[in-house]
mmCIF file of C-alpha atoms in Angstrom:
data_model
loop_
_atom_site.group_PDB
_atom_site.id
_atom_site.type_symbol
_atom_site.label_atom_id
_atom_site.label_comp_id
_atom_site.label_asym_id
_atom_site.label_seq_id
_atom_site.Cartn_x
_atom_site.Cartn_y
_atom_site.Cartn_z
ATOM 1 C CA MET A 19 -20.262 -15.546 -1.755
ATOM 2 C CA ALA A 20 -22.111 -15.598 -5.049
ATOM 3 C CA GLU A 21 -25.367 -17.546 -5.208
ATOM 4 C CA ARG A 22 -25.498 -20.734 -7.263
ATOM 5 C CA GLY A 23 -26.241 -19.904 -10.889
ATOM 6 C CA ALA A 24 -25.171 -16.259 -10.504
ATOM 7 C CA PRO A 25 -22.675 -14.908 -13.044
ATOM 8 C CA PRO A 26 -19.047 -14.829 -11.805
ATOM 9 C CA PRO A 27 -17.916 -11.493 -10.341
ATOM 10 C CA GLU A 28 -16.186 -9.115 -12.718
ATOM 11 C CA ARG A 29 -12.415 -9.191 -12.421
ATOM 12 C CA GLY A 30 -10.950 -6.116 -10.798
ATOM 13 C CA LEU A 31 -7.974 -4.419 -9.178
ATOM 14 C CA THR A 32 -8.084 -3.183 -5.589
ATOM 15 C CA TYR A 33 -5.314 -0.667 -5.021
ATOM 16 C CA ILE A 34 -4.425 0.158 -1.422
ATOM 17 C CA LEU A 35 -3.348 3.783 -1.221
ATOM 18 C CA ALA A 36 -1.928 4.519 2.195
ATOM 19 C CA LEU A 37 0.365 6.543 4.358
ATOM 20 C CA PRO A 38 3.593 4.782 5.256
ATOM 21 C CA TYR A 39 3.321 3.050 8.666
ATOM 22 C CA SER A 40 -0.474 3.032 8.455
ATOM 23 C CA GLY A 41 -1.033 -0.722 8.824
ATOM 24 C CA SER A 42 -1.747 -1.246 5.124
ATOM 25 C CA SER A 43 0.382 -4.415 4.860
ATOM 26 C CA LEU A 44 -1.557 -6.020 7.704
ATOM 27 C CA PHE A 45 -4.863 -4.965 6.169
ATOM 28 C CA ALA A 46 -3.835 -6.372 2.772
ATOM 29 C CA LEU A 47 -3.120 -9.731 4.429
ATOM 30 C CA ALA A 48 -6.592 -9.721 5.959
ATOM 31 C CA LEU A 49 -8.329 -8.712 2.734
ATOM 32 C CA GLY A 50 -6.348 -11.356 0.853
ATOM 33 C CA ASN A 51 -8.120 -14.007 2.934
ATOM 34 C CA ALA A 52 -11.462 -13.071 1.375
ATOM 35 C CA ASP A 53 -12.922 -15.557 -1.090
ATOM 36 C CA GLY A 54 -11.876 -14.699 -4.647
ATOM 37 C CA PHE A 55 -9.173 -12.198 -3.618
ATOM 38 C CA VAL A 56 -5.434 -12.608 -4.166
ATOM 39 C CA ASN A 57 -2.957 -10.340 -2.369
ATOM 40 C CA LEU A 58 0.306 -9.742 -4.259
ATOM 41 C CA GLY A 59 1.762 -7.368 -1.662
ATOM 42 C CA GLU A 60 3.635 -4.247 -2.739
ATOM 43 C CA MET A 61 3.683 -5.075 -6.422
ATOM 44 C CA ASN A 62 5.955 -2.213 -7.390
ATOM 45 C CA TYR A 63 8.869 -4.053 -5.726
ATOM 46 C CA LEU A 64 8.202 -7.596 -6.986
ATOM 47 C CA GLU A 65 10.996 -7.543 -9.563
ATOM 48 C CA ASN A 66 13.481 -5.475 -7.599
ATOM 49 C CA ASP A 67 13.225 -7.479 -4.360
ATOM 50 C CA LEU A 68 13.475 -10.909 -5.977
ATOM 51 C CA ASN A 69 16.742 -12.781 -5.513
ATOM 52 C CA GLU A 70 17.840 -16.367 -4.877
ATOM 53 C CA ARG A 71 17.845 -15.837 -1.105
ATOM 54 C CA ARG A 72 14.527 -14.018 -0.869
ATOM 55 C CA THR A 73 11.931 -15.807 1.216
ATOM 56 C CA CYS A 74 8.150 -15.641 1.134
ATOM 57 C CA SER A 75 6.061 -14.943 4.215
ATOM 58 C CA CYS A 76 5.148 -18.663 4.137
ATOM 59 C CA GLY A 77 8.782 -19.463 5.015
ATOM 60 C CA ALA A 78 9.869 -20.971 1.690
ATOM 61 C CA LEU A 79 12.328 -19.427 -0.740
ATOM 62 C CA VAL A 80 10.339 -17.415 -3.273
ATOM 63 C CA THR A 81 11.685 -19.538 -6.133
ATOM 64 C CA GLU A 82 10.518 -22.691 -4.303
ATOM 65 C CA CYS A 83 7.256 -21.288 -2.939
ATOM 66 C CA ALA A 84 4.173 -23.217 -4.067
ATOM 67 C CA PHE A 85 2.501 -19.905 -4.959
ATOM 68 C CA TRP A 86 5.297 -17.764 -6.413
ATOM 69 C CA GLY A 87 7.460 -20.417 -8.088
ATOM 70 C CA PRO A 88 4.931 -21.529 -10.744
ATOM 71 C CA LEU A 89 3.539 -17.997 -11.124
ATOM 72 C CA ILE A 90 6.935 -16.432 -11.857
ATOM 73 C CA ALA A 91 7.860 -19.277 -14.230
ATOM 74 C CA ARG A 92 4.606 -18.743 -16.137
ATOM 75 C CA ALA A 93 5.201 -14.965 -16.233
ATOM 76 C CA LYS A 94 8.637 -15.442 -17.778
ATOM 77 C CA ALA A 95 7.209 -17.800 -20.404
ATOM 78 C CA GLU A 96 4.386 -15.386 -21.254
ATOM 79 C CA ARG A 97 6.811 -12.484 -21.576
ATOM 80 C CA ALA A 98 9.052 -14.549 -23.869
ATOM 81 C CA ALA A 99 5.967 -15.195 -26.017
ATOM 82 C CA GLY A 100 5.395 -11.463 -26.385
ATOM 83 C CA ARG A 101 2.710 -10.798 -23.770
ATOM 84 C CA PRO A 102 3.141 -7.569 -21.751
ATOM 85 C CA MET A 103 4.420 -8.881 -18.437
ATOM 86 C CA LEU A 104 6.860 -8.326 -15.587
ATOM 87 C CA SER A 105 10.247 -9.817 -16.459
ATOM 88 C CA PHE A 106 11.354 -11.055 -13.000
ATOM 89 C CA ASP A 107 14.927 -10.653 -14.128
ATOM 90 C CA THR A 108 16.886 -10.523 -10.854
ATOM 91 C CA SER A 109 19.095 -7.792 -12.292
ATOM 92 C CA THR A 110 16.086 -5.569 -12.927
ATOM 93 C CA ARG A 111 16.356 -2.163 -11.318
ATOM 94 C CA LEU A 112 13.364 -0.280 -10.018
ATOM 95 C CA ARG A 113 11.516 1.466 -12.788
ATOM 96 C CA ALA A 114 11.642 5.239 -12.576
ATOM 97 C CA VAL A 115 8.167 5.727 -11.104
ATOM 98 C CA ASP A 116 8.952 3.287 -8.267
ATOM 99 C CA ARG A 117 12.378 4.502 -7.174
ATOM 100 C CA ARG A 118 12.550 4.816 -3.428
ATOM 101 C CA ASN A 119 14.832 7.853 -3.527
ATOM 102 C CA PRO A 120 14.034 9.950 -6.620
ATOM 103 C CA SER A 121 16.342 12.763 -7.591
ATOM 104 C CA LEU A 122 15.869 16.240 -6.148
ATOM 105 C CA ALA A 123 14.681 17.473 -9.562
ATOM 106 C CA THR A 124 12.018 14.748 -9.672
ATOM 107 C CA ARG A 125 10.919 15.474 -6.118
ATOM 108 C CA LEU A 126 10.519 19.176 -6.897
ATOM 109 C CA ALA A 127 8.645 18.427 -10.127
ATOM 110 C CA LEU A 128 6.198 16.233 -8.192
ATOM 111 C CA ILE A 129 5.781 18.791 -5.424
ATOM 112 C CA PHE A 130 4.969 21.556 -7.910
ATOM 113 C CA GLY A 131 2.460 19.418 -9.779
ATOM 114 C CA ARG A 132 4.186 18.567 -13.041
ATOM 115 C CA SER A 133 2.409 15.740 -14.863
ATOM 116 C CA LEU A 134 3.766 12.199 -14.645
ATOM 117 C CA GLN A 135 4.005 12.133 -18.446
ATOM 118 C CA GLY A 136 6.204 15.202 -18.301
ATOM 119 C CA ILE A 137 8.468 13.632 -15.692
ATOM 120 C CA TYR A 138 8.693 10.011 -16.818
ATOM 121 C CA GLY A 139 7.531 10.019 -20.441
ATOM 122 C CA ALA A 140 4.195 8.813 -21.803
ATOM 123 C CA GLU A 141 5.640 5.758 -23.583
ATOM 124 C CA ASP A 142 7.507 4.508 -20.508
ATOM 125 C CA LEU A 143 4.389 4.926 -18.370
ATOM 126 C CA ARG A 144 2.298 3.013 -20.912
ATOM 127 C CA ALA A 145 4.770 0.103 -20.945
ATOM 128 C CA TYR A 146 4.949 0.177 -17.140
ATOM 129 C CA ARG A 147 1.169 -0.017 -16.853
ATOM 130 C CA GLN A 148 0.798 -2.787 -19.423
ATOM 131 C CA ASP A 149 3.487 -4.978 -17.844
ATOM 132 C CA HIS A 150 2.009 -4.701 -14.360
ATOM 133 C CA ILE A 151 -1.593 -5.149 -15.469
ATOM 134 C CA GLY A 152 -0.469 -8.138 -17.535
ATOM 135 C CA PHE A 153 0.965 -9.796 -14.441
ATOM 136 C CA MET A 154 -2.146 -9.000 -12.400
ATOM 137 C CA GLU A 155 -4.324 -10.665 -15.026
ATOM 138 C CA LEU A 156 -2.008 -13.676 -15.041
ATOM 139 C CA ALA A 157 -2.250 -13.970 -11.248
ATOM 140 C CA LEU A 158 -6.048 -13.912 -11.498
ATOM 141 C CA GLU A 159 -5.948 -16.622 -14.173
ATOM 142 C CA GLU A 160 -3.568 -18.877 -12.246
ATOM 143 C CA THR A 161 -5.376 -18.578 -8.916
ATOM 144 C CA GLY A 162 -8.947 -18.532 -10.217
ATOM 145 C CA SER A 163 -9.535 -15.271 -8.347
ATOM 146 C CA HIS A 164 -11.593 -12.270 -9.394
ATOM 147 C CA GLU A 165 -9.935 -9.457 -7.425
ATOM 148 C CA VAL A 166 -6.208 -8.735 -7.267
ATOM 149 C CA ILE A 167 -4.835 -6.629 -4.394
ATOM 150 C CA ASP A 168 -1.912 -4.286 -5.001
ATOM 151 C CA ALA A 169 -0.704 -2.959 -1.627
ATOM 152 C CA ALA A 170 1.913 -0.635 -3.122
ATOM 153 C CA LYS A 171 0.545 2.456 -1.275
ATOM 154 C CA ASN A 172 2.307 4.725 -3.797
ATOM 155 C CA ALA A 173 0.228 7.685 -5.057
ATOM 156 C CA ARG A 174 2.245 8.053 -8.276
ATOM 157 C CA ARG A 175 1.656 4.422 -9.177
ATOM 158 C CA LEU A 176 -2.073 4.818 -8.569
ATOM 159 C CA GLN A 177 -2.186 7.755 -10.974
ATOM 160 C CA VAL A 178 -0.629 5.571 -13.683
ATOM 161 C CA PHE A 179 -3.377 2.967 -13.305
ATOM 162 C CA ALA A 180 -6.133 5.553 -12.950
ATOM 163 C CA GLU A 181 -5.264 6.960 -16.371
ATOM 164 C CA ALA A 182 -6.038 3.663 -18.112
ATOM 165 C CA SER A 183 -6.455 0.096 -16.896
ATOM 166 C CA ASP A 184 -7.845 -3.079 -18.426
ATOM 167 C CA LEU A 185 -9.010 -4.052 -14.933
ATOM 168 C CA PRO A 186 -11.760 -2.038 -13.195
ATOM 169 C CA LEU A 187 -10.036 -0.030 -10.476
ATOM 170 C CA ARG A 188 -11.134 0.273 -6.861
ATOM 171 C CA VAL A 189 -9.135 2.197 -4.274
ATOM 172 C CA ILE A 190 -8.997 1.687 -0.526
ATOM 173 C CA ALA A 191 -7.537 4.895 0.900
ATOM 174 C CA MET A 192 -6.066 3.926 4.244
ATOM 175 C CA SER A 193 -4.716 6.217 6.902
ATOM 176 C CA ARG A 194 -4.427 6.415 10.631
ATOM 177 C CA ARG A 195 -4.736 9.139 13.237
ATOM 178 C CA PRO A 196 -2.299 11.835 11.979
ATOM 179 C CA VAL A 197 -0.429 12.125 15.271
ATOM 180 C CA ASP A 198 0.111 8.338 15.280
ATOM 181 C CA ALA A 199 1.431 8.446 11.692
ATOM 182 C CA PHE A 200 3.812 11.203 12.785
ATOM 183 C CA ALA A 201 4.885 9.194 15.859
ATOM 184 C CA ALA A 202 5.559 6.114 13.712
ATOM 185 C CA ARG A 203 7.814 8.156 11.422
ATOM 186 C CA ILE A 204 9.644 9.654 14.382
ATOM 187 C CA LYS A 205 10.153 6.172 15.841
ATOM 188 C CA ARG A 206 11.798 5.057 12.612
ATOM 189 C CA ALA A 207 14.001 8.169 12.572
ATOM 190 C CA ARG A 208 15.193 7.487 16.117
ATOM 191 C CA ARG A 209 16.057 3.904 15.179
ATOM 192 C CA ARG A 210 17.608 4.494 11.750
ATOM 193 C CA ASN A 211 19.008 8.032 11.759
ATOM 194 C CA ARG A 212 21.866 8.571 14.190
ATOM 195 C CA TYR A 213 21.717 12.310 13.480
ATOM 196 C CA TYR A 214 18.098 12.627 14.532
ATOM 197 C CA ARG A 215 17.398 15.318 17.114
ATOM 198 C CA GLN A 216 14.083 16.562 18.460
ATOM 199 C CA ALA A 217 14.683 19.891 16.743
ATOM 200 C CA LEU A 218 14.235 18.039 13.436
ATOM 201 C CA ALA A 219 10.668 17.030 14.295
ATOM 202 C CA PRO A 220 9.110 19.752 12.063
ATOM 203 C CA ALA A 221 10.773 18.153 9.021
ATOM 204 C CA TYR A 222 8.757 14.999 9.690
ATOM 205 C CA VAL A 223 5.569 17.020 9.995
ATOM 206 C CA PHE A 224 6.205 18.308 6.477
ATOM 207 C CA TRP A 225 6.979 14.755 5.365
ATOM 208 C CA LEU A 226 3.491 13.797 6.555
ATOM 209 C CA LEU A 227 1.903 16.811 4.859
ATOM 210 C CA HIS A 228 3.646 15.898 1.599
ATOM 211 C CA HIS A 229 2.168 12.390 1.686
ATOM 212 C CA TYR A 230 -1.315 13.712 2.425
ATOM 213 C CA ARG A 231 -0.981 16.071 -0.516
ATOM 214 C CA GLN A 232 0.068 13.265 -2.852
ATOM 215 C CA MET A 233 -2.814 11.070 -1.724
ATOM 216 C CA ARG A 234 -5.376 13.829 -2.213
ATOM 217 C CA SER A 235 -3.994 14.595 -5.641
ATOM 218 C CA ALA A 236 -4.190 10.951 -6.737
ATOM 219 C CA LEU A 237 -7.733 10.520 -5.413
ATOM 220 C CA ARG A 238 -9.097 13.486 -7.345
ATOM 221 C CA GLY A 239 -8.876 11.413 -10.501
ATOM 222 C CA ILE A 240 -10.895 8.497 -9.079
ATOM 223 C CA PRO A 241 -14.727 8.372 -9.163
ATOM 224 C CA PRO A 242 -15.963 8.758 -5.550
ATOM 225 C CA ARG A 243 -17.975 5.520 -5.721
ATOM 226 C CA SER A 244 -14.726 3.654 -6.449
ATOM 227 C CA VAL A 245 -12.976 4.863 -3.273
ATOM 228 C CA TYR A 246 -13.387 3.441 0.213
ATOM 229 C CA TYR A 247 -11.865 5.410 3.103
ATOM 230 C CA LEU A 248 -10.529 3.229 5.890
ATOM 231 C CA ASN A 249 -8.993 4.254 9.192
ATOM 232 C CA TYR A 250 -6.510 1.844 10.703
ATOM 233 C CA GLU A 251 -8.078 2.356 14.120
ATOM 234 C CA ASP A 252 -11.479 1.210 12.828
ATOM 235 C CA PHE A 253 -9.954 -1.865 11.197
ATOM 236 C CA VAL A 254 -8.124 -3.132 14.286
ATOM 237 C CA SER A 255 -10.805 -2.212 16.825
ATOM 238 C CA ASP A 256 -13.777 -3.535 14.826
ATOM 239 C CA PRO A 257 -12.693 -6.013 12.119
ATOM 240 C CA LYS A 258 -16.180 -7.499 11.940
ATOM 241 C CA GLY A 259 -17.709 -4.104 11.278
ATOM 242 C CA THR A 260 -15.048 -3.426 8.641
ATOM 243 C CA GLU A 261 -15.920 -6.713 6.927
ATOM 244 C CA LYS A 262 -19.583 -5.705 6.765
ATOM 245 C CA ALA A 263 -18.797 -2.235 5.433
ATOM 246 C CA LEU A 264 -16.487 -3.617 2.730
ATOM 247 C CA SER A 265 -19.072 -6.245 1.781
ATOM 248 C CA ARG A 266 -21.569 -3.463 1.107
ATOM 249 C CA TRP A 267 -19.002 -1.525 -0.909
ATOM 250 C CA TYR A 268 -17.914 -4.490 -3.043
ATOM 251 C CA GLY A 269 -21.431 -5.856 -3.360
ATOM 252 C CA ARG A 270 -20.309 -9.324 -2.239
ATOM 253 C CA THR A 271 -19.220 -10.965 0.993
ATOM 254 C CA VAL A 272 -15.794 -9.996 2.321
ATOM 255 C CA SER A 273 -14.298 -12.039 5.141
ATOM 256 C CA PHE A 274 -10.867 -11.545 6.703
ATOM 257 C CA GLY A 275 -10.508 -15.203 7.647
ATOM 258 C CA ARG A 276 -10.878 -14.459 11.341
ATOM 259 C CA THR A 277 -10.365 -17.373 13.717
ATOM 260 C CA GLY A 278 -11.452 -15.241 16.674
ATOM 261 C CA PRO A 279 -12.881 -11.757 17.248
ATOM 262 C CA ALA A 280 -9.545 -10.127 16.342
ATOM 263 C CA ASP A 281 -7.397 -13.023 15.095
ATOM 264 C CA ILE A 282 -6.514 -13.001 11.379
ATOM 265 C CA ARG A 283 -5.287 -16.096 9.509
ATOM 266 C CA LEU A 284 -1.801 -15.916 7.998
ATOM 267 C CA ASP A 285 -1.373 -19.479 6.760
ATOM 268 C CA GLN A 286 -2.699 -18.679 3.271
ATOM 269 C CA ALA A 287 -0.523 -15.584 2.741
ATOM 270 C CA HIS A 288 2.312 -15.439 0.222
ATOM 271 C CA VAL A 289 4.049 -12.062 0.310
ATOM 272 C CA TYR A 290 7.715 -11.177 -0.118
ATOM 273 C CA THR A 291 7.694 -7.399 -0.517
ATOM 274 C CA GLY A 292 6.879 -4.571 1.846
ATOM 275 C CA ASN A 293 6.771 -4.400 5.614
ATOM 276 C CA ILE A 294 9.655 -6.326 7.178
ATOM 277 C CA TRP A 295 7.254 -7.715 9.796
ATOM 278 C CA ILE A 296 5.312 -9.330 6.982
ATOM 279 C CA THR A 297 8.267 -10.698 5.058
ATOM 280 C CA ARG A 298 10.194 -11.977 8.071
ATOM 281 C CA GLY A 299 8.099 -12.016 11.210
ATOM 282 C CA THR A 300 5.116 -14.040 10.011
ATOM 283 C CA LYS A 301 6.996 -17.158 8.911
ATOM 284 C CA GLY A 302 5.493 -20.156 10.604
ATOM 285 C CA ALA A 303 2.787 -18.082 12.292
ATOM 286 C CA GLU A 304 -0.805 -19.160 11.742
ATOM 287 C CA THR A 305 -2.592 -16.049 13.013
ATOM 288 C CA VAL A 306 -1.994 -12.471 14.077
ATOM 289 C CA THR A 307 -4.063 -10.653 16.689
ATOM 290 C CA LEU A 308 -5.253 -7.144 15.873
ATOM 291 C CA ARG A 309 -4.571 -4.712 18.689
ATOM 292 C CA PRO A 310 -5.706 -1.080 18.886
ATOM 293 C CA PRO A 311 -2.827 1.407 19.052
ATOM 294 C CA PRO A 312 -2.025 3.075 22.388
ATOM 295 C CA LYS A 313 -4.058 6.180 23.117
ATOM 296 C CA ALA A 314 -0.962 8.237 23.883
ATOM 297 C CA PRO A 315 1.525 8.539 20.965
ATOM 298 C CA ASP A 316 5.159 7.673 21.631
ATOM 299 C CA LEU A 317 6.447 11.242 21.424
ATOM 300 C CA THR A 318 8.378 13.530 23.712
ATOM 301 C CA ARG A 319 6.648 16.665 24.952
ATOM 302 C CA PHE A 320 8.661 18.760 22.517
ATOM 303 C CA GLU A 321 7.831 16.537 19.524
ATOM 304 C CA LEU A 322 4.146 16.512 20.430
ATOM 305 C CA ALA A 323 4.153 20.297 20.893
ATOM 306 C CA GLN A 324 5.662 20.712 17.427
ATOM 307 C CA PHE A 325 2.977 18.538 15.904
ATOM 308 C CA ARG A 326 0.174 20.377 17.707
ATOM 309 C CA PHE A 327 1.528 23.727 16.541
ATOM 310 C CA PHE A 328 1.455 22.697 12.886
ATOM 311 C CA ALA A 329 -1.952 21.051 13.373
ATOM 312 C CA LEU A 330 -3.296 24.537 14.135
ATOM 313 C CA LEU A 331 -2.094 25.656 10.702
ATOM 314 C CA PHE A 332 -3.014 22.594 8.627
ATOM 315 C CA PRO A 333 -6.497 21.081 9.173
ATOM 316 C CA VAL A 334 -5.482 17.761 7.585
ATOM 317 C CA LEU A 335 -3.257 17.163 10.628
ATOM 318 C CA ARG A 336 -6.370 17.364 12.787
ATOM 319 C CA HIS A 337 -8.893 15.519 10.606
ATOM 320 C CA GLY A 338 -6.741 13.160 8.556
ATOM 321 C CA LEU A 339 -7.683 11.929 5.100
ATOM 322 C CA THR A 340 -11.460 12.138 4.642
ATOM 323 C CA PRO A 341 -13.718 12.533 1.601
ATOM 324 C CA ARG A 342 -14.364 16.121 2.610
ATOM 325 C CA ARG A 343 -10.646 16.898 2.704
ATOM 326 C CA VAL A 344 -10.068 15.229 -0.673
ATOM 327 C CA ARG A 345 -12.687 17.364 -2.407
ATOM 328 C CA SER A 346 -11.553 20.609 -0.866
#
């Protein structure tokens, strides 16, 4: 915490860039407990996921939540007065850059490196950035915080903010052991895709490679001093050490609100987008216990063999996302 008489910390934006299923939602909850931080969850879905039945992680309907209700009402009033701001119109569709299932043409354009301006249009991206930054600034004003956390994970969204932002940008690049990220994706495929067969495992390896490529591309535009690389395994196995490392990086004390060596407070969290465990499973819970992942990934021998084969060809599948891999 700042010493008495010291100037207030500069307002800023912490963007969590992460692989899907990397524990970023849990980490954002922990970081949101730090003094002066406010966690808004996956901000890219705030408008799209809002409806009259949507509930906050605190258990209340979003429209009746002590945190979100006044904040959304103020945002609507500010937008009506002409300030760049999210609309929170419940009929709002996802803006182009945030669409969960972009068209094949858009996917190919992103894969082959076409600029975001060329895909989405410079004017639309400018309006997108201004509206989201406007709401971040409003959240800082209303909560008296100095650092807003956007846990969107999305590499495209990060590139939009990296191009220009009224808030100083910091990035926490979060990943986990590549084979565990692969196993998490396979687990979801088994549960959600009735057509999944083990022979399809290589497609999910390339899914993982695609995400690594997007993350590396987005990070090339960020000054190295503004990026902190965090492994999920380090966070859950040594939260105290992670607090100390982040405190050095931010230049001020960061505390996860631990009530025990690995117990993180949840009672101050207000999130309604993102991981279903966050938006549904935490209601009424006061803490969550961090547990290291199992040493052996939940994969069949064939699935693991497929991953190991491709890991011989692609070093990122062996080393994961590191500063060295980003610069190469």
